[in-house]
Coordinates of C-alpha atoms in Angstrom, one line a residue:
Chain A
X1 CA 0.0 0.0 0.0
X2 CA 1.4 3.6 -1.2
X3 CA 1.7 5.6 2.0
X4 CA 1.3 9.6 2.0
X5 CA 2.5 11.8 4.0
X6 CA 1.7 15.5 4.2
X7 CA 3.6 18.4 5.7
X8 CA 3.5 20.3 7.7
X9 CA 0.4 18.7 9.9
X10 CA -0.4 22.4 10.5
X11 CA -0.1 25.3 9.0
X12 CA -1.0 28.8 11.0
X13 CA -1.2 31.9 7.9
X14 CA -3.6 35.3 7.5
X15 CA -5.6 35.8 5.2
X16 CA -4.1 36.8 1.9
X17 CA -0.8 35.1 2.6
X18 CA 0.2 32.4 0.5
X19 CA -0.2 28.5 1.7
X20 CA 2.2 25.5 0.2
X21 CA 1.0 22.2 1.1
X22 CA 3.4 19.1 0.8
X23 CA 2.4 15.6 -0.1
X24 CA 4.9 13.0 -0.6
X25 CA 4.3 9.3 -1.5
X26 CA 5.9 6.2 -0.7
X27 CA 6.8 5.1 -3.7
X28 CA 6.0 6.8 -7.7
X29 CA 1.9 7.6 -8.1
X30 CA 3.1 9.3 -11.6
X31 CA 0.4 11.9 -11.8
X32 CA -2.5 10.1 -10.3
X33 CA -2.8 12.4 -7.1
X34 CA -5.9 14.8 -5.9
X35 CA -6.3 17.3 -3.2
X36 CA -9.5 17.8 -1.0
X37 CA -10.4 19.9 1.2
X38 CA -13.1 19.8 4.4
X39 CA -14.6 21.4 6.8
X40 CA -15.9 20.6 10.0
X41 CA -19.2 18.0 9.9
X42 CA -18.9 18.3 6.1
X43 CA -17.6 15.3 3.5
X44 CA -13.8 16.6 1.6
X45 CA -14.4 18.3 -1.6
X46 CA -12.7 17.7 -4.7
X47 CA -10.3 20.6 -5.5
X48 CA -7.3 19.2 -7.8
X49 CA -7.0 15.7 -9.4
X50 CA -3.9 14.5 -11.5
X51 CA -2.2 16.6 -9.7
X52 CA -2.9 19.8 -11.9
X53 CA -6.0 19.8 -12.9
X54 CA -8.7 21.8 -11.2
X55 CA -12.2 20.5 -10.3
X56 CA -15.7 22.3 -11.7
X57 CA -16.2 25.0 -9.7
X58 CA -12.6 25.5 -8.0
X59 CA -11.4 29.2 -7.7
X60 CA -8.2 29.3 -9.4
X61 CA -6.4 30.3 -6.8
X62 CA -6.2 27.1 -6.1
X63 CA -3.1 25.2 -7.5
X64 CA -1.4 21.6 -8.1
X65 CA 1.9 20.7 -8.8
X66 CA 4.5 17.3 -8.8
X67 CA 4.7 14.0 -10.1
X68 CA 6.2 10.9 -9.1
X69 CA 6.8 11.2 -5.6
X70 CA 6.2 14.7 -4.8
X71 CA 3.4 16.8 -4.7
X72 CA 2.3 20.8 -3.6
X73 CA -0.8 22.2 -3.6
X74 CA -0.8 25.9 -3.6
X75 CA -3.2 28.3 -2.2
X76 CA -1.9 31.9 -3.9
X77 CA -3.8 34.5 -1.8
X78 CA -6.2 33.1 1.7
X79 CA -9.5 33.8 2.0
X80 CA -11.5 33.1 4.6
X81 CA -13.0 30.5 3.6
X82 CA -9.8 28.1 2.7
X83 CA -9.0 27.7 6.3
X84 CA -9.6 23.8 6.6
X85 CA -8.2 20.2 6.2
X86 CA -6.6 19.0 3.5
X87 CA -5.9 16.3 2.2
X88 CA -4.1 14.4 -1.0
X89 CA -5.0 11.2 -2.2
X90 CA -3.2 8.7 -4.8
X91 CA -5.0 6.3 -6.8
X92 CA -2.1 4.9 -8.7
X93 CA -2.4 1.7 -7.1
X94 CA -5.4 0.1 -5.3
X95 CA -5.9 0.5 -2.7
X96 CA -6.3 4.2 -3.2
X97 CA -5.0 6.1 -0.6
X98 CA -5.0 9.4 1.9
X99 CA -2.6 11.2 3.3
X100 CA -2.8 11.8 6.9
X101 CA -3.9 15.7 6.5
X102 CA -3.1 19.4 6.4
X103 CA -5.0 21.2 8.9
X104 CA -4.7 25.4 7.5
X105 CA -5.9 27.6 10.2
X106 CA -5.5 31.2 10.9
X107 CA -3.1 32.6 12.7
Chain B
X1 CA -27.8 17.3 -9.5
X2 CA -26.5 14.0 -8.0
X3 CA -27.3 13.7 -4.5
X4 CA -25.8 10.6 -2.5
X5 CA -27.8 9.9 0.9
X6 CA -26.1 7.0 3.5
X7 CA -28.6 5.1 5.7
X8 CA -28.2 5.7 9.5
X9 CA -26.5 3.3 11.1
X10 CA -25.6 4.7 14.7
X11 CA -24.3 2.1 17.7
X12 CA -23.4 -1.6 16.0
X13 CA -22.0 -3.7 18.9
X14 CA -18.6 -5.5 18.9
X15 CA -18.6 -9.1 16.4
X16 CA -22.2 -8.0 14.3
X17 CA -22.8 -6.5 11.0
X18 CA -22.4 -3.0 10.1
X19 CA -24.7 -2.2 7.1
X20 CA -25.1 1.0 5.6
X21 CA -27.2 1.9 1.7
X22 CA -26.1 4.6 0.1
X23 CA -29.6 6.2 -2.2
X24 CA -28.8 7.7 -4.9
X25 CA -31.4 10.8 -6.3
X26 CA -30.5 13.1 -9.4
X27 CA -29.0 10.7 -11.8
X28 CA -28.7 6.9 -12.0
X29 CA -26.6 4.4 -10.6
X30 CA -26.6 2.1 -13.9
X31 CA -24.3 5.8 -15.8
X32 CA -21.7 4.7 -17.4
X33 CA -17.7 6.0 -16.9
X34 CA -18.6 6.3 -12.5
X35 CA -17.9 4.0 -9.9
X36 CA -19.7 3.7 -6.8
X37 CA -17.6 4.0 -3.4
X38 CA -17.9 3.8 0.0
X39 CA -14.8 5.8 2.0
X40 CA -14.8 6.1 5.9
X41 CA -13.2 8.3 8.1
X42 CA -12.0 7.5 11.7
X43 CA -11.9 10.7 14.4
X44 CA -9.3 12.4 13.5
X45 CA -8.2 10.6 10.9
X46 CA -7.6 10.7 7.1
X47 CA -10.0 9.2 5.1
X48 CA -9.7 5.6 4.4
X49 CA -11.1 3.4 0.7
X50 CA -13.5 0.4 2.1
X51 CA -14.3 -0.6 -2.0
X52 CA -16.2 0.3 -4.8
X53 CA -18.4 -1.4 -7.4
X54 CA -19.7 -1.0 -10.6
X55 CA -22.8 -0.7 -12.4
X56 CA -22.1 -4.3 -13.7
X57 CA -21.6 -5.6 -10.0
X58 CA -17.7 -5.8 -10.3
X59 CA -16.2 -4.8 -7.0
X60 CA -13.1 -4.3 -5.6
X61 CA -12.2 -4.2 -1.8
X62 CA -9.5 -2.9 0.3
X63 CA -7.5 -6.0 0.8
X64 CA -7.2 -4.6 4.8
X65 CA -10.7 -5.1 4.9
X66 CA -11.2 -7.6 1.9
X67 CA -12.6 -10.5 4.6
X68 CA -14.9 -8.6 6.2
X69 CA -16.5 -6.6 3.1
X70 CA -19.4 -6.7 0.9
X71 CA -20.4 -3.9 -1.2
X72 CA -23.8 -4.9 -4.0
X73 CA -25.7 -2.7 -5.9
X74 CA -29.5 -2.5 -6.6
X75 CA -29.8 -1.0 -10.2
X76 CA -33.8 -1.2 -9.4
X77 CA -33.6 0.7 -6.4
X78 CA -30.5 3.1 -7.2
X79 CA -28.9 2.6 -4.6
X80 CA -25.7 0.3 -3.5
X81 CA -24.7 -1.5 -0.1
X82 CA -21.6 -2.1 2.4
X83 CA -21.9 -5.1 4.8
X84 CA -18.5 -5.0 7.5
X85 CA -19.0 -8.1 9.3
X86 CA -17.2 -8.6 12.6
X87 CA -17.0 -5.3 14.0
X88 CA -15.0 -4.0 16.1
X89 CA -14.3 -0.5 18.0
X90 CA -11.8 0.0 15.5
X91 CA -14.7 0.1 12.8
X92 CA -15.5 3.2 14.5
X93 CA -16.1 6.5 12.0
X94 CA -17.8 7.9 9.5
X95 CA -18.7 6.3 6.6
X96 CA -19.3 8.4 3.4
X97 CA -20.8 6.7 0.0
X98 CA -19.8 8.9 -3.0
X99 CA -19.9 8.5 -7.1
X100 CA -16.1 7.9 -7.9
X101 CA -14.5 8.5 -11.5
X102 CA -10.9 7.6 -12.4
X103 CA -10.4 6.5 -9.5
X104 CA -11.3 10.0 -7.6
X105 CA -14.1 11.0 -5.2
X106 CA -16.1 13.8 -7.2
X107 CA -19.6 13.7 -5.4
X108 CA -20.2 12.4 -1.6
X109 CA -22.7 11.9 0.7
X110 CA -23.1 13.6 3.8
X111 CA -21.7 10.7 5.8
X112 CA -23.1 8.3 8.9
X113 CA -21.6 8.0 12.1
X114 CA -21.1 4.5 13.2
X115 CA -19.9 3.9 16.9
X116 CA -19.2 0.4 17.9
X117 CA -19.8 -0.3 21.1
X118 CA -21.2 -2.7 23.5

């Protein structure tokens, strides 16, 4: 099973900064990785999937970069609203799998 | 628009059955191209892949899980399963159905919260 592990676990910004979310896999996903995000008592979101593309409906301030074994999602000015858990998810191999979570919050 | 709705499930104690259906409103389970998932979430945890299925029946299980796990569909009903037999407190979370494409969660449910406990 491809493990992923995310960096850092938390990340304090303000609004407007600029967040860089790390995702690193155990072993080559080529470009078969997606970011979520979610909130609190809600199901993750779709935001990026192989590893650049955005989803409907994503602002594109929202950003995906990385292949192989290394992957950032970028968040180029905060609003409000971004402050949550994120996470990245490979489905190279079966089983597909999650990393363990960035949780953005504001500082 | 798609809307995916899981059964409540609540307290399921330690050694029984854990079964959830997922209802599926807006479009139909028999679409082509989607598969049909069911992903939980322990507290404080990242989300985990139980399995999906497809419209044909095909389905394919977490081999961590594979023993316990049945996931069918009902094309009459749209809606699709999970059975978890054997339960235990580490079965604990919340379990999400969604509509899966390319391997990728595009449209959840709202998720069930399933405790087990004696």
């Amino acid at each position: 099973e491809i493990v992923l592990t995310q960096s850092p676990a938390t990340l304090s910004l303000s609004p407007g900064e600029r967040a860089t979310l790390s995702c690193r896999a155990s072993q080559s996903v080529s470009a078969y990785l997606a970011w979520y995000q979610q909130k609190p008592g809600q199901p993750p979101r779709l935001l990026i999937y192989d590893a650049i593309s955005r989803a409907t409906g994503v602002p594109a301030r929202f950003s995906g970069s990385g292949s192989g074994t290394d992957f950032t999602l970028t968040i180029s000015s905060l609003e409000p609203e971004d402050f949550a858990v994120y996470y990245c998810q490979q489905r190279n191999n079966w089983p597909n799998t999650f990393g363990q979570g960035t949780k953005l919050d504001i500082k | 628009q798609l809307q995916l709705q899981e059964s409540a499930s609540g307290l399921v104690k330690p050694s029984q059955t854990l079964s959830l259906t997922c209802a599926v409103s807006g479009g139909s389970i028999s679409s082509g191209g989607y598969s049909w998932s069911w992903i939980r979430q322990a507290p404080g945890k990242g989300p985990e892949y139980i399995g999906y299925i497809y419209h044909s029946g095909s389905a394919y299980y977490n081999p961590s899980l594979k023993s316990r796990v049945t996931i069918s569909i009902d094309r009459s009903k749209n809606q699709f399963s999970l059975n978890l037999n054997s339960v235990t407190a580490a079965d604990t979370a919340v379990y999400y159905c969604a509509r899966s494409r390319d391997g990728y969660a595009w449209v959840w449910g709202q998720g069930t919260m399933v405790t087990v406990s004696s």
